[in-house]
Amino acid sequence: MNFDLNENQKMFRDMVRDFATQEIAPIAHQMDVESAMPDGLIAKMKDNGFFGLSFPEKYGGLGVDTLTYSLVVEELARASAGVCVMITVHNSVGSYPLAMFGNEEVKEKILPRMAAGEIAAFCVSEANAGSDAAAIATTAARDGDEYVLDGSKMWVTNGARAQFFVVLARTPGTTGHDDIHALLVERDAPGLRVAKEEDKMGLRASDTCVLELDGVRVPAENLLGKEGDGFKIAMTGLDSGRIGIGAQSVGVAQAAMDAAVKYAKQRQQFGQAISKFQGLRWTIADMATQIEAARQLVLSAAAMKDNSQRYTAQASMAKLFASEMVNQVVGKALQMHGGYGYTKDYPVERFYRDARVFTIYEGTSEIQRVVISNHILKDTRRS
Ligand code: CAA
């Protein structure tokens, strides 16, 4: 596959790189320490269209292709993985289900608001439904022209700031995949509340919440797709989300390697910069190779999506490889920093904590292997 970037793609990537370098990187440490993201930064990202990156232009978005989107995500993650995840969840699992499966009237009403920066979140997981996403117990009971939602959702990225929630819920008394529905819920709906904000190891600039739904009434027009399409809609959203997590992994790995190289050139031991030692040079070569391999996998999955090919397995491969890769790279980068890497004086400590969840959220590495092997074993050309 050819990933030569055209002028527009390069210009857009460079614009985001400049923004991330000037506006995000200088406050990344402070956001991590304070577990907060300043409203001023969010406002600037709104002005730059980051909340409508992948939305069609007719709904107020920038309409960038997935390849460009992946490069943008990488640039954001290099500066702050916490800021990055807010943008990726909004642009993928938070809004993609509406863009793909919403009815036209609701899309025309809501997508421009999302593109302008009213944040979106995705609510599938529950206390007893993590990797087994179809085990959800939250219910959606039809009552006239409305659905009534009851239950509790976990690991809701953007939960504290979101205006819109894509919620997966099932018909009461059922257990099947085909009894699951996807509904768009607005924050001000009575009965919806954030019950808890998680105190996480990393990604501290981004919020992750428990959401409670107590008799929340949703207009029937907010049903995405048809009744019973919810599970497949969630899986389709995750396919797109996993490309973003792959790109995020590449961005953090690149940042960790850049930091390690800078440190190795400055740090003197045994009378010379430690970058002169062959052991470290080989480590740097391995890091660079791993990062480039992951980047190519991410771009390949992105290009397949842009070409309207089925990309489920490739998205999982990109997410699996890149998220495992970044955890190796941040470990090596921290090791190269010696004791200093274990302190908050150097950003590598934050990269190490941030990266740890990449092999877990939007499907664990084990689940990505299930998806990939299912795809291979179902391929009739191989039987
Ligand atoms: N696209 C479209 N349809 C799909 C699909 C996809 N990617 N994957 C599965 N389906 C369809 C199947 O074809 C099947 O359809 P039929 O019944 O018509 O044959 C149906 O969905 C059921 O599929 P499975 O039998 O494979 O379903 P399963 O129950 O065995 O689960 C799984 C499959 C891959 C394990 C899935 O449950 C999964 O991905 N689990 C991980 C969930 C996950 O990633 N959670 C993270 C949530 S988000 C988060 O982390 C927080 C945040 O804020 C972002």
PDB file of C-alpha atoms and ligand atoms in Angstrom, residues 85 89 93 121-125 130-134 154-158 177-178 208 231-233 235-236 238-239 242 310 312 360-364 367-368 370-371 374 378, ligand 1:
ATOM      1  CA  VAL A  85      -8.176  10.144  24.150  1.00  0.00           C
ATOM      2  CA  VAL A  89     -13.375   8.768  21.759  1.00  0.00           C
ATOM      3  CA  VAL A  93     -17.168   5.540  19.267  1.00  0.00           C
ATOM      4  CA  ALA A 121     -19.144   9.511  24.963  1.00  0.00           C
ATOM      5  CA  PHE A 122     -19.728   5.780  24.477  1.00  0.00           C
ATOM      6  CA  CYS A 123     -21.369   3.598  27.121  1.00  0.00           C
ATOM      7  CA  VAL A 124     -21.136  -0.126  26.605  1.00  0.00           C
ATOM      8  CA  SER A 125     -19.168  -1.648  29.518  1.00  0.00           C
ATOM      9  CA  GLY A 130     -16.308  -5.940  29.927  1.00  0.00           C
ATOM     10  CA  SER A 131     -14.716  -8.196  27.310  1.00  0.00           C
ATOM     11  CA  ASP A 132     -18.089  -9.963  27.064  1.00  0.00           C
ATOM     12  CA  ALA A 133     -19.834  -6.857  25.756  1.00  0.00           C
ATOM     13  CA  ALA A 134     -23.081  -8.701  25.009  1.00  0.00           C
ATOM     14  CA  MET A 154     -18.570   1.897  33.556  1.00  0.00           C
ATOM     15  CA  TRP A 155     -15.365   3.205  31.983  1.00  0.00           C
ATOM     16  CA  VAL A 156     -17.151   6.052  30.248  1.00  0.00           C
ATOM     17  CA  THR A 157     -14.376   8.217  28.785  1.00  0.00           C
ATOM     18  CA  ASN A 158     -15.526  11.872  28.617  1.00  0.00           C
ATOM     19  CA  HIS A 177     -27.133 -10.166  21.001  1.00  0.00           C
ATOM     20  CA  ASP A 178     -30.140  -9.261  18.869  1.00  0.00           C
ATOM     21  CA  THR A 208     -13.440   8.253  33.094  1.00  0.00           C
ATOM     22  CA  PHE A 231     -24.382  -4.919  19.338  1.00  0.00           C
ATOM     23  CA  LYS A 232     -23.247  -4.678  15.724  1.00  0.00           C
ATOM     24  CA  ILE A 233     -23.299  -0.878  15.905  1.00  0.00           C
ATOM     25  CA  MET A 235     -18.673  -3.420  17.229  1.00  0.00           C
ATOM     26  CA  THR A 236     -18.569  -1.173  14.144  1.00  0.00           C
ATOM     27  CA  LEU A 238     -15.046  -0.127  18.104  1.00  0.00           C
ATOM     28  CA  ASP A 239     -13.531  -1.111  14.746  1.00  0.00           C
ATOM     29  CA  ARG A 242      -9.295   0.743  17.564  1.00  0.00           C
ATOM     30  CA  ARG A 310     -13.920  -4.540   5.655  1.00  0.00           C
ATOM     31  CA  THR A 312     -12.275  -5.247  11.412  1.00  0.00           C
ATOM     32  CA  ILE A 360      -6.840  -2.831  27.896  1.00  0.00           C
ATOM     33  CA  TYR A 361      -9.401  -0.276  26.733  1.00  0.00           C
ATOM     34  CA  GLU A 362     -11.427  -0.543  23.535  1.00  0.00           C
ATOM     35  CA  GLY A 363     -10.825  -4.291  23.816  1.00  0.00           C
ATOM     36  CA  THR A 364      -7.937  -6.014  25.585  1.00  0.00           C
ATOM     37  CA  ILE A 367      -9.922  -9.776  22.707  1.00  0.00           C
ATOM     38  CA  GLN A 368      -8.038  -8.379  19.696  1.00  0.00           C
ATOM     39  CA  VAL A 370     -10.065 -13.350  19.403  1.00  0.00           C
ATOM     40  CA  VAL A 371     -11.225 -10.945  16.682  1.00  0.00           C
ATOM     41  CA  ASN A 374     -12.016 -15.470  14.213  1.00  0.00           C
ATOM     42  CA  LYS A 378     -13.692 -17.888   9.034  1.00  0.00           C
TER      43      LYS A 378
HETATM   44  N1  CAA B   1     -18.735  -5.457  12.888  1.00  0.00           N
HETATM   45  C1  CAA B   1     -20.001  -5.859  12.578  1.00  0.00           C
HETATM   46  N2  CAA B   1     -20.606  -6.962  13.131  1.00  0.00           N
HETATM   47  C2  CAA B   1     -19.882  -7.635  14.047  1.00  0.00           C
HETATM   48  C3  CAA B   1     -18.581  -7.283  14.422  1.00  0.00           C
HETATM   49  C4  CAA B   1     -17.999  -6.142  13.790  1.00  0.00           C
HETATM   50  N3  CAA B   1     -16.770  -5.750  14.071  1.00  0.00           N
HETATM   51  N4  CAA B   1     -18.140  -8.142  15.349  1.00  0.00           N
HETATM   52  C5  CAA B   1     -19.114  -9.040  15.566  1.00  0.00           C
HETATM   53  N5  CAA B   1     -20.183  -8.736  14.776  1.00  0.00           N
HETATM   54  C6  CAA B   1     -21.437  -9.473  14.660  1.00  0.00           C
HETATM   55  C7  CAA B   1     -21.163 -10.936  14.314  1.00  0.00           C
HETATM   56  O1  CAA B   1     -21.014 -11.127  12.912  1.00  0.00           O
HETATM   57  C8  CAA B   1     -22.397 -11.632  14.852  1.00  0.00           C
HETATM   58  O2  CAA B   1     -23.449 -11.427  13.921  1.00  0.00           O
HETATM   59  P1  CAA B   1     -24.504 -12.635  13.585  1.00  0.00           P
HETATM   60  O3  CAA B   1     -25.187 -12.945  14.879  1.00  0.00           O
HETATM   61  O4  CAA B   1     -25.405 -12.015  12.567  1.00  0.00           O
HETATM   62  O5  CAA B   1     -23.687 -13.771  13.077  1.00  0.00           O
HETATM   63  C9  CAA B   1     -22.716 -10.807  16.120  1.00  0.00           C
HETATM   64  O6  CAA B   1     -22.087  -9.514  15.923  1.00  0.00           O
HETATM   65  C10 CAA B   1     -22.184 -11.422  17.385  1.00  0.00           C
HETATM   66  O7  CAA B   1     -20.799 -11.622  17.207  1.00  0.00           O
HETATM   67  P2  CAA B   1     -19.944 -12.596  18.120  1.00  0.00           P
HETATM   68  O8  CAA B   1     -20.656 -13.928  18.224  1.00  0.00           O
HETATM   69  O9  CAA B   1     -18.541 -12.619  17.618  1.00  0.00           O
HETATM   70  O10 CAA B   1     -20.053 -11.872  19.548  1.00  0.00           O
HETATM   71  P3  CAA B   1     -19.401 -12.242  20.959  1.00  0.00           P
HETATM   72  O11 CAA B   1     -20.403 -12.033  22.012  1.00  0.00           O
HETATM   73  O12 CAA B   1     -18.694 -13.548  20.885  1.00  0.00           O
HETATM   74  O13 CAA B   1     -18.314 -11.049  21.167  1.00  0.00           O
HETATM   75  C11 CAA B   1     -16.214  -9.902  20.950  1.00  0.00           C
HETATM   76  C12 CAA B   1     -17.313 -10.763  20.280  1.00  0.00           C
HETATM   77  C13 CAA B   1     -15.202  -9.633  19.850  1.00  0.00           C
HETATM   78  C14 CAA B   1     -15.548 -10.628  22.093  1.00  0.00           C
HETATM   79  C15 CAA B   1     -16.843  -8.563  21.430  1.00  0.00           C
HETATM   80  O14 CAA B   1     -17.702  -8.775  22.529  1.00  0.00           O
HETATM   81  C16 CAA B   1     -15.797  -7.546  21.845  1.00  0.00           C
HETATM   82  O15 CAA B   1     -15.236  -6.833  20.989  1.00  0.00           O
HETATM   83  N6  CAA B   1     -15.530  -7.403  23.157  1.00  0.00           N
HETATM   84  C17 CAA B   1     -14.692  -6.321  23.676  1.00  0.00           C
HETATM   85  C18 CAA B   1     -15.542  -5.117  24.002  1.00  0.00           C
HETATM   86  C19 CAA B   1     -14.730  -3.872  24.111  1.00  0.00           C
HETATM   87  O16 CAA B   1     -13.881  -3.566  23.281  1.00  0.00           O
HETATM   88  N7  CAA B   1     -15.017  -3.066  25.131  1.00  0.00           N
HETATM   89  C20 CAA B   1     -14.426  -1.803  25.334  1.00  0.00           C
HETATM   90  C21 CAA B   1     -15.492  -0.782  25.486  1.00  0.00           C
HETATM   91  S1  CAA B   1     -15.142   0.915  25.227  1.00  0.00           S
HETATM   92  C22 CAA B   1     -14.020   1.450  26.368  1.00  0.00           C
HETATM   93  O17 CAA B   1     -13.083   0.791  26.583  1.00  0.00           O
HETATM   94  C23 CAA B   1     -14.183   2.754  27.105  1.00  0.00           C
HETATM   95  C24 CAA B   1     -14.361   3.979  26.320  1.00  0.00           C
HETATM   96  O18 CAA B   1     -14.877   4.975  26.815  1.00  0.00           O
HETATM   97  C25 CAA B   1     -13.900   4.064  24.951  1.00  0.00           C
END
